[in-house]
Amino acid sequence: MSDSITLADYLFTRLRQLGVCAIHGVPGDYNLELLDHVEPAGLKWVGNTNELNAAYAADGYSRIKGIGALITTFGVGELSAVNAVAGAYTEFAPIVHIVGTPARRFAKVHAHVTSAQASLRDPRTSAEQIDEVLTQCLLSSRPVYIEIPVDMVTATLSKNRLSAQIQIPEFNSHPGEEQVVAAIIERINSSQRPIILVDGESRPLGLLDELQKFVSMSNWPTWTTPFGKGLLDETMPNFYGIYRGDFDEAVVRDFIRGADLVLNFGPHHSSSNSYGYSNIPEPAVTIAFTMSGINIGSHLHRDMPVKLVLSRILDLIDFGKLDLSNAMPNLPRDYSLPVTGLVKSDKITQDKLWRVLANIIRPGDIVLGETGTAGYGVREMSLPSHTRLFTPVTWLSIGYMLPATQGAALAQRELRIADRYHGINDARTILLIGDGSFQMTAQELATILRLDLDVTILLINNDGYTIES
């Protein structure tokens, strides 16, 4: 057996090892030879209607599978996709953007919206470059960029590195770790009114298993942000929904702002996600587990191993010994529950529509609400277990959700076939989208039909371009 492999086959083998089963993209003059290697490598070529849609779809795929891949040609192709890649960078969606190039390049544009870049020019170093860029994609949970010139597609590389899987490096012991753990435990033990606020960067931080355990064991009152909604089991009795800051009910605002400890996991402080920055807790009472480290009050302990610290706290805290008799709020929990009992003659008004639609959601469904009315409406839905939600968070690029639906539904099907989808076999992907946003990327409906994906689309026609009204 030969100990050599082409550069294209090396890259695609690495992607398969990381769990990528399908590649999105559009053919172009300088990637055609590269595309010839996709299906022989055991990957599915999706073939989207344009590069922007392909990148949106790769984003949706990556948020469900953990990593996605996109192939475009240089210049016109990659620049068509750059808006979607920038959105993926902003919201921590790990995509490997592979670009077929001649000598002229546009990598400087992508340096601003990807966490690592590689131009594969020398077969002696290309395998190492590929591995390093893919590692950075996993570490940062953000897009990366790989240029493959046409004359490098079949360049010969050694297979030797493929015998070892790409692994995210483990944290070494941090010199301040013991001090931070002790400080957090002291704050927890002395608190009388603690709460938990879960945000969307908990996903790229890899905290979800530990976080679910912490919320369950502590039984502390728990809220999320829009970006965090769907990351936890919302059926838990101590889950109270999205915290809307100044736009929430007074009783909720007063309770949260009266907390003496806020454990804030994965904060993402965009204006859309924070309701005009009004749901950001006071730093003096907040311990924030962030992509940069752990903030205790206003002091950042940089590069602290966040996942390891949370695991240690779970091991060391005896929640049964904490006296939190005053901690549980006397708040209604039915404000976000599905509305039932309507008769055909009843009008379904805006304040009830989304909770009526929540009745169709099943465990394991993926629900996407496009920027605008639908994006805010889906936040009102009570979600069953193992349900994921896509809602406008930061980038707000209208038309994103339809191609993202294609990518998410494809990832969902792959996980189900591999028996890695919570044992659920009847989950669907549900898109709620306005007619204006739908027209931005409607072509991708053809890809959904061609792939025979289990997608339900609810099109909201409000008879006008009213997103700016």
Short mmCIF file of N, CA, C and O in Angstrom, two decimals, residues 249-346:
data_model
loop_
_atom_site.label_atom_id
_atom_site.label_comp_id
_atom_site.label_asym_id
_atom_site.label_seq_id
_atom_site.Cartn_x
_atom_site.Cartn_y
_atom_site.Cartn_z
N GLU A 249 -41.12 41.48 32.14
CA GLU A 249 -42.07 41.87 33.17
C GLU A 249 -41.31 42.43 34.38
O GLU A 249 -40.22 41.98 34.71
N ALA A 250 -41.93 43.38 35.05
CA ALA A 250 -41.26 44.05 36.17
C ALA A 250 -40.86 43.06 37.25
O ALA A 250 -39.77 43.17 37.83
N VAL A 251 -41.70 42.07 37.50
CA VAL A 251 -41.39 41.12 38.58
C VAL A 251 -40.16 40.30 38.23
O VAL A 251 -39.35 39.95 39.11
N VAL A 252 -39.96 39.99 36.95
CA VAL A 252 -38.77 39.25 36.52
C VAL A 252 -37.53 40.14 36.61
O VAL A 252 -36.50 39.74 37.16
N ARG A 253 -37.64 41.37 36.09
CA ARG A 253 -36.50 42.29 36.16
C ARG A 253 -36.07 42.52 37.60
O ARG A 253 -34.88 42.48 37.92
N ASP A 254 -37.03 42.74 38.48
CA ASP A 254 -36.69 43.03 39.87
C ASP A 254 -36.00 41.84 40.53
O ASP A 254 -35.05 42.02 41.31
N PHE A 255 -36.49 40.65 40.23
CA PHE A 255 -35.88 39.47 40.85
C PHE A 255 -34.44 39.30 40.37
O PHE A 255 -33.53 39.11 41.18
N ILE A 256 -34.22 39.37 39.05
CA ILE A 256 -32.87 39.14 38.51
C ILE A 256 -31.92 40.25 38.96
O ILE A 256 -30.78 39.98 39.35
N ARG A 257 -32.38 41.48 38.95
CA ARG A 257 -31.51 42.59 39.35
C ARG A 257 -31.29 42.64 40.85
O ARG A 257 -30.41 43.35 41.32
N GLY A 258 -32.05 41.85 41.59
CA GLY A 258 -31.83 41.74 43.04
C GLY A 258 -30.97 40.56 43.42
O GLY A 258 -30.73 40.33 44.62
N ALA A 259 -30.48 39.80 42.44
CA ALA A 259 -29.62 38.65 42.73
C ALA A 259 -28.29 39.11 43.31
O ALA A 259 -27.75 40.16 42.94
N ASP A 260 -27.77 38.32 44.26
CA ASP A 260 -26.45 38.65 44.81
C ASP A 260 -25.33 37.86 44.12
O ASP A 260 -24.15 38.06 44.41
N LEU A 261 -25.69 36.96 43.19
CA LEU A 261 -24.71 36.22 42.41
C LEU A 261 -25.35 35.81 41.09
O LEU A 261 -26.42 35.21 41.07
N VAL A 262 -24.69 36.16 39.99
CA VAL A 262 -25.13 35.73 38.66
C VAL A 262 -23.99 34.93 38.03
O VAL A 262 -22.90 35.48 37.81
N LEU A 263 -24.23 33.65 37.78
CA LEU A 263 -23.28 32.86 37.02
C LEU A 263 -23.68 32.97 35.56
O LEU A 263 -24.72 32.45 35.15
N ASN A 264 -22.88 33.66 34.78
CA ASN A 264 -23.19 33.99 33.38
C ASN A 264 -22.28 33.14 32.49
O ASN A 264 -21.07 33.36 32.43
N PHE A 265 -22.87 32.19 31.79
CA PHE A 265 -22.10 31.24 30.99
C PHE A 265 -22.16 31.63 29.51
O PHE A 265 -23.23 31.74 28.93
N GLY A 266 -20.99 31.85 28.90
CA GLY A 266 -20.90 32.13 27.48
C GLY A 266 -21.52 33.42 27.04
O GLY A 266 -22.24 33.45 26.03
N PRO A 267 -21.29 34.56 27.72
CA PRO A 267 -21.96 35.81 27.35
C PRO A 267 -21.60 36.26 25.94
O PRO A 267 -20.46 36.15 25.51
N HIS A 268 -22.62 36.80 25.26
CA HIS A 268 -22.45 37.32 23.89
C HIS A 268 -23.24 38.62 23.83
O HIS A 268 -24.44 38.63 23.60
N HIS A 269 -22.55 39.73 24.04
CA HIS A 269 -23.22 41.01 24.29
C HIS A 269 -23.43 41.83 23.02
O HIS A 269 -22.95 42.95 22.90
N SER A 270 -24.17 41.29 22.07
CA SER A 270 -24.62 42.10 20.94
C SER A 270 -25.91 42.80 21.34
O SER A 270 -26.61 42.38 22.26
N SER A 271 -26.25 43.86 20.62
CA SER A 271 -27.45 44.61 21.00
C SER A 271 -28.71 43.78 20.82
O SER A 271 -29.65 43.85 21.63
N SER A 272 -28.77 42.97 19.75
CA SER A 272 -29.96 42.15 19.50
C SER A 272 -30.11 41.07 20.56
O SER A 272 -31.22 40.77 21.00
N ASN A 273 -29.00 40.49 20.95
CA ASN A 273 -29.06 39.39 21.92
C ASN A 273 -29.31 39.88 23.34
O ASN A 273 -29.80 39.13 24.18
N SER A 274 -28.97 41.14 23.62
CA SER A 274 -29.06 41.66 24.99
C SER A 274 -30.21 42.65 25.18
O SER A 274 -30.26 43.33 26.19
N TYR A 275 -31.11 42.70 24.18
CA TYR A 275 -32.23 43.64 24.26
C TYR A 275 -31.73 45.06 24.54
O TYR A 275 -32.09 45.69 25.52
N GLY A 276 -30.88 45.52 23.62
CA GLY A 276 -30.34 46.86 23.77
C GLY A 276 -29.41 46.98 24.96
O GLY A 276 -29.34 48.04 25.59
N TYR A 277 -28.66 45.91 25.25
CA TYR A 277 -27.68 45.83 26.34
C TYR A 277 -28.34 45.90 27.72
O TYR A 277 -27.65 46.11 28.72
N SER A 278 -29.65 45.67 27.80
CA SER A 278 -30.34 45.81 29.08
C SER A 278 -30.41 44.53 29.89
O SER A 278 -30.80 44.56 31.06
N ASN A 279 -30.05 43.38 29.30
CA ASN A 279 -30.09 42.14 30.10
C ASN A 279 -28.70 41.71 30.57
O ASN A 279 -28.50 40.60 31.05
N ILE A 280 -27.71 42.60 30.44
CA ILE A 280 -26.36 42.29 30.91
C ILE A 280 -26.31 42.50 32.42
O ILE A 280 -26.61 43.59 32.91
N PRO A 281 -25.96 41.47 33.18
CA PRO A 281 -25.98 41.62 34.64
C PRO A 281 -24.89 42.55 35.15
O PRO A 281 -23.87 42.78 34.48
N GLU A 282 -25.09 43.08 36.35
CA GLU A 282 -24.12 43.98 36.96
C GLU A 282 -22.81 43.24 37.22
O GLU A 282 -22.81 42.17 37.84
N PRO A 283 -21.66 43.79 36.78
CA PRO A 283 -20.38 43.10 36.97
C PRO A 283 -20.07 42.77 38.43
O PRO A 283 -19.47 41.74 38.71
N ALA A 284 -20.51 43.63 39.36
CA ALA A 284 -20.15 43.42 40.77
C ALA A 284 -20.68 42.10 41.32
O ALA A 284 -20.10 41.54 42.25
N VAL A 285 -21.79 41.59 40.76
CA VAL A 285 -22.38 40.35 41.28
C VAL A 285 -22.22 39.21 40.30
O VAL A 285 -22.79 38.13 40.49
N THR A 286 -21.44 39.40 39.24
CA THR A 286 -21.38 38.43 38.14
C THR A 286 -20.05 37.69 38.10
O THR A 286 -18.99 38.28 38.25
N ILE A 287 -20.15 36.38 37.89
CA ILE A 287 -19.00 35.56 37.50
C ILE A 287 -19.32 35.06 36.10
O ILE A 287 -20.29 34.34 35.90
N ALA A 288 -18.51 35.48 35.12
CA ALA A 288 -18.78 35.18 33.72
C ALA A 288 -17.74 34.21 33.17
O ALA A 288 -16.54 34.44 33.28
N PHE A 289 -18.23 33.12 32.58
CA PHE A 289 -17.38 32.12 31.95
C PHE A 289 -17.35 32.46 30.45
O PHE A 289 -18.34 32.25 29.75
N THR A 290 -16.24 32.97 29.96
CA THR A 290 -16.17 33.57 28.62
C THR A 290 -15.13 32.88 27.75
O THR A 290 -14.33 32.07 28.21
N MET A 291 -15.11 33.26 26.45
CA MET A 291 -14.12 32.73 25.52
C MET A 291 -12.71 33.19 25.88
O MET A 291 -11.73 32.56 25.49
N SER A 292 -12.59 34.28 26.64
CA SER A 292 -11.27 34.81 27.00
C SER A 292 -10.78 34.30 28.35
O SER A 292 -9.60 34.43 28.67
N GLY A 293 -11.67 33.74 29.16
CA GLY A 293 -11.31 33.31 30.50
C GLY A 293 -12.50 33.48 31.43
O GLY A 293 -13.65 33.43 31.00
N ILE A 294 -12.23 33.71 32.69
CA ILE A 294 -13.29 33.84 33.69
C ILE A 294 -13.21 35.22 34.32
O ILE A 294 -12.18 35.62 34.86
N ASN A 295 -14.32 35.94 34.21
CA ASN A 295 -14.45 37.25 34.85
C ASN A 295 -15.08 37.08 36.21
O ASN A 295 -16.20 36.57 36.33
N ILE A 296 -14.41 37.51 37.25
CA ILE A 296 -15.00 37.58 38.59
C ILE A 296 -15.11 39.06 38.92
O ILE A 296 -14.11 39.74 39.12
N GLY A 297 -16.34 39.56 38.92
CA GLY A 297 -16.52 41.00 39.03
C GLY A 297 -15.95 41.66 37.79
O GLY A 297 -16.27 41.29 36.66
N SER A 298 -15.07 42.61 37.98
CA SER A 298 -14.48 43.32 36.84
C SER A 298 -13.10 42.80 36.49
O SER A 298 -12.44 43.34 35.60
N HIS A 299 -12.65 41.74 37.15
CA HIS A 299 -11.30 41.22 36.90
C HIS A 299 -11.36 39.98 36.01
O HIS A 299 -12.03 39.01 36.33
N LEU A 300 -10.66 40.02 34.88
CA LEU A 300 -10.59 38.89 33.96
C LEU A 300 -9.38 38.03 34.28
O LEU A 300 -8.24 38.50 34.24
N HIS A 301 -9.64 36.76 34.57
CA HIS A 301 -8.58 35.77 34.72
C HIS A 301 -8.40 35.14 33.34
O HIS A 301 -9.07 34.17 32.99
N ARG A 302 -7.49 35.68 32.58
CA ARG A 302 -7.36 35.34 31.17
C ARG A 302 -6.84 33.92 30.98
O ARG A 302 -6.02 33.43 31.75
N ASP A 303 -7.34 33.27 29.89
CA ASP A 303 -6.90 31.94 29.47
C ASP A 303 -7.15 30.86 30.52
O ASP A 303 -6.50 29.81 30.52
N MET A 304 -8.09 31.12 31.42
CA MET A 304 -8.44 30.12 32.42
C MET A 304 -9.19 28.97 31.73
O MET A 304 -10.03 29.21 30.86
N PRO A 305 -8.88 27.71 32.04
CA PRO A 305 -9.57 26.57 31.42
C PRO A 305 -11.03 26.47 31.91
O PRO A 305 -11.33 25.81 32.91
N VAL A 306 -11.92 27.12 31.20
CA VAL A 306 -13.29 27.33 31.68
C VAL A 306 -14.01 26.00 31.92
O VAL A 306 -14.65 25.81 32.96
N LYS A 307 -13.92 25.08 30.97
CA LYS A 307 -14.61 23.80 31.10
C LYS A 307 -14.07 23.01 32.31
O LYS A 307 -14.84 22.43 33.08
N LEU A 308 -12.76 23.03 32.48
CA LEU A 308 -12.14 22.32 33.60
C LEU A 308 -12.55 22.94 34.93
O LEU A 308 -12.84 22.23 35.90
N VAL A 309 -12.58 24.27 35.00
CA VAL A 309 -12.98 24.95 36.23
C VAL A 309 -14.42 24.59 36.61
O VAL A 309 -14.72 24.29 37.76
N LEU A 310 -15.32 24.58 35.63
CA LEU A 310 -16.72 24.23 35.91
C LEU A 310 -16.83 22.78 36.38
O LEU A 310 -17.60 22.48 37.31
N SER A 311 -16.07 21.89 35.78
CA SER A 311 -16.08 20.48 36.21
C SER A 311 -15.61 20.35 37.65
O SER A 311 -16.17 19.58 38.44
N ARG A 312 -14.58 21.09 38.00
CA ARG A 312 -14.05 21.02 39.37
C ARG A 312 -15.06 21.56 40.38
O ARG A 312 -15.22 21.02 41.48
N ILE A 313 -15.76 22.63 40.01
CA ILE A 313 -16.78 23.19 40.90
C ILE A 313 -17.89 22.17 41.14
O ILE A 313 -18.36 21.99 42.26
N LEU A 314 -18.29 21.48 40.08
CA LEU A 314 -19.32 20.44 40.22
C LEU A 314 -18.87 19.35 41.19
O LEU A 314 -19.68 18.81 41.95
N ASP A 315 -17.59 19.01 41.15
CA ASP A 315 -17.07 17.96 42.03
C ASP A 315 -16.98 18.43 43.49
O ASP A 315 -17.12 17.62 44.42
N LEU A 316 -16.76 19.73 43.69
CA LEU A 316 -16.45 20.22 45.04
C LEU A 316 -17.66 20.79 45.79
O LEU A 316 -17.64 20.83 47.02
N ILE A 317 -18.70 21.22 45.09
CA ILE A 317 -19.84 21.85 45.75
C ILE A 317 -20.86 20.80 46.19
O ILE A 317 -21.21 19.91 45.42
N ASP A 318 -21.31 20.90 47.42
CA ASP A 318 -22.43 20.08 47.91
C ASP A 318 -23.66 20.97 47.93
O ASP A 318 -23.89 21.71 48.89
N PHE A 319 -24.45 20.92 46.85
CA PHE A 319 -25.59 21.82 46.75
C PHE A 319 -26.65 21.55 47.82
O PHE A 319 -27.40 22.43 48.18
N GLY A 320 -26.67 20.33 48.32
CA GLY A 320 -27.65 20.00 49.35
C GLY A 320 -27.43 20.74 50.65
O GLY A 320 -28.36 20.88 51.46
N LYS A 321 -26.23 21.25 50.89
CA LYS A 321 -25.93 21.97 52.13
C LYS A 321 -26.16 23.47 52.03
O LYS A 321 -26.01 24.19 53.00
N LEU A 322 -26.51 23.95 50.83
CA LEU A 322 -26.72 25.38 50.65
C LEU A 322 -28.14 25.76 51.05
O LEU A 322 -29.11 25.12 50.63
N ASP A 323 -28.28 26.78 51.87
CA ASP A 323 -29.60 27.27 52.28
C ASP A 323 -30.06 28.34 51.31
O ASP A 323 -29.63 29.50 51.38
N LEU A 324 -30.91 27.94 50.38
CA LEU A 324 -31.39 28.87 49.37
C LEU A 324 -32.91 28.98 49.44
O LEU A 324 -33.60 29.05 48.43
N SER A 325 -33.42 29.03 50.67
CA SER A 325 -34.87 29.09 50.85
C SER A 325 -35.47 30.35 50.26
O SER A 325 -36.66 30.39 49.93
N ASN A 326 -34.65 31.41 50.14
CA ASN A 326 -35.16 32.66 49.57
C ASN A 326 -34.81 32.82 48.09
O ASN A 326 -35.09 33.87 47.50
N ALA A 327 -34.20 31.79 47.52
CA ALA A 327 -33.66 31.95 46.18
C ALA A 327 -34.68 31.68 45.07
O ALA A 327 -34.57 32.21 43.98
N MET A 328 -35.68 30.84 45.33
CA MET A 328 -36.60 30.46 44.28
C MET A 328 -37.68 31.51 44.10
O MET A 328 -38.38 31.86 45.04
N PRO A 329 -37.81 32.03 42.90
CA PRO A 329 -38.77 33.11 42.68
C PRO A 329 -40.20 32.59 42.60
O PRO A 329 -40.45 31.48 42.13
N ASN A 330 -41.12 33.40 43.05
CA ASN A 330 -42.53 33.10 42.89
C ASN A 330 -43.00 33.76 41.59
O ASN A 330 -43.72 34.76 41.58
N LEU A 331 -42.53 33.20 40.47
CA LEU A 331 -42.80 33.77 39.16
C LEU A 331 -43.63 32.79 38.34
O LEU A 331 -43.47 31.58 38.44
N PRO A 332 -44.51 33.32 37.50
CA PRO A 332 -45.28 32.42 36.63
C PRO A 332 -44.36 31.78 35.60
O PRO A 332 -43.46 32.43 35.06
N ARG A 333 -44.59 30.50 35.33
CA ARG A 333 -43.79 29.81 34.33
C ARG A 333 -44.59 29.50 33.07
O ARG A 333 -44.10 28.83 32.17
N ASP A 334 -45.83 29.96 33.00
CA ASP A 334 -46.67 29.57 31.87
C ASP A 334 -46.72 30.63 30.78
O ASP A 334 -47.46 30.49 29.81
N TYR A 335 -45.94 31.71 30.92
CA TYR A 335 -46.03 32.77 29.92
C TYR A 335 -45.49 32.34 28.57
O TYR A 335 -45.82 32.93 27.55
N SER A 336 -44.65 31.31 28.55
CA SER A 336 -44.09 30.86 27.28
C SER A 336 -44.59 29.47 26.87
O SER A 336 -44.11 28.90 25.91
N LEU A 337 -45.57 28.93 27.63
CA LEU A 337 -46.06 27.60 27.30
C LEU A 337 -47.00 27.66 26.10
O LEU A 337 -47.62 28.68 25.82
N PRO A 338 -47.12 26.55 25.36
CA PRO A 338 -47.99 26.55 24.19
C PRO A 338 -49.44 26.90 24.55
O PRO A 338 -49.94 26.50 25.60
N VAL A 339 -50.10 27.64 23.66
CA VAL A 339 -51.51 27.97 23.82
C VAL A 339 -52.34 26.84 23.24
O VAL A 339 -52.10 26.39 22.11
N THR A 340 -53.30 26.36 24.01
CA THR A 340 -54.19 25.29 23.55
C THR A 340 -55.63 25.70 23.78
O THR A 340 -55.91 26.73 24.39
N GLY A 341 -56.54 24.88 23.30
CA GLY A 341 -57.96 25.10 23.58
C GLY A 341 -58.63 26.13 22.70
O GLY A 341 -59.76 26.55 22.98
N LEU A 342 -57.98 26.57 21.62
CA LEU A 342 -58.61 27.53 20.71
C LEU A 342 -59.64 26.81 19.84
O LEU A 342 -59.50 25.63 19.52
N VAL A 343 -60.66 27.53 19.44
CA VAL A 343 -61.65 27.00 18.50
C VAL A 343 -61.46 27.71 17.16
O VAL A 343 -60.82 28.76 17.07
N LYS A 344 -62.05 27.12 16.10
CA LYS A 344 -61.79 27.62 14.75
C LYS A 344 -62.19 29.07 14.56
O LYS A 344 -61.63 29.78 13.75
N SER A 345 -63.19 29.53 15.31
CA SER A 345 -63.66 30.89 15.12
C SER A 345 -62.80 31.93 15.82
O SER A 345 -62.96 33.13 15.60
N ASP A 346 -61.88 31.47 16.68
CA ASP A 346 -61.01 32.41 17.40
C ASP A 346 -60.01 33.06 16.45
O ASP A 346 -59.46 32.41 15.56
#
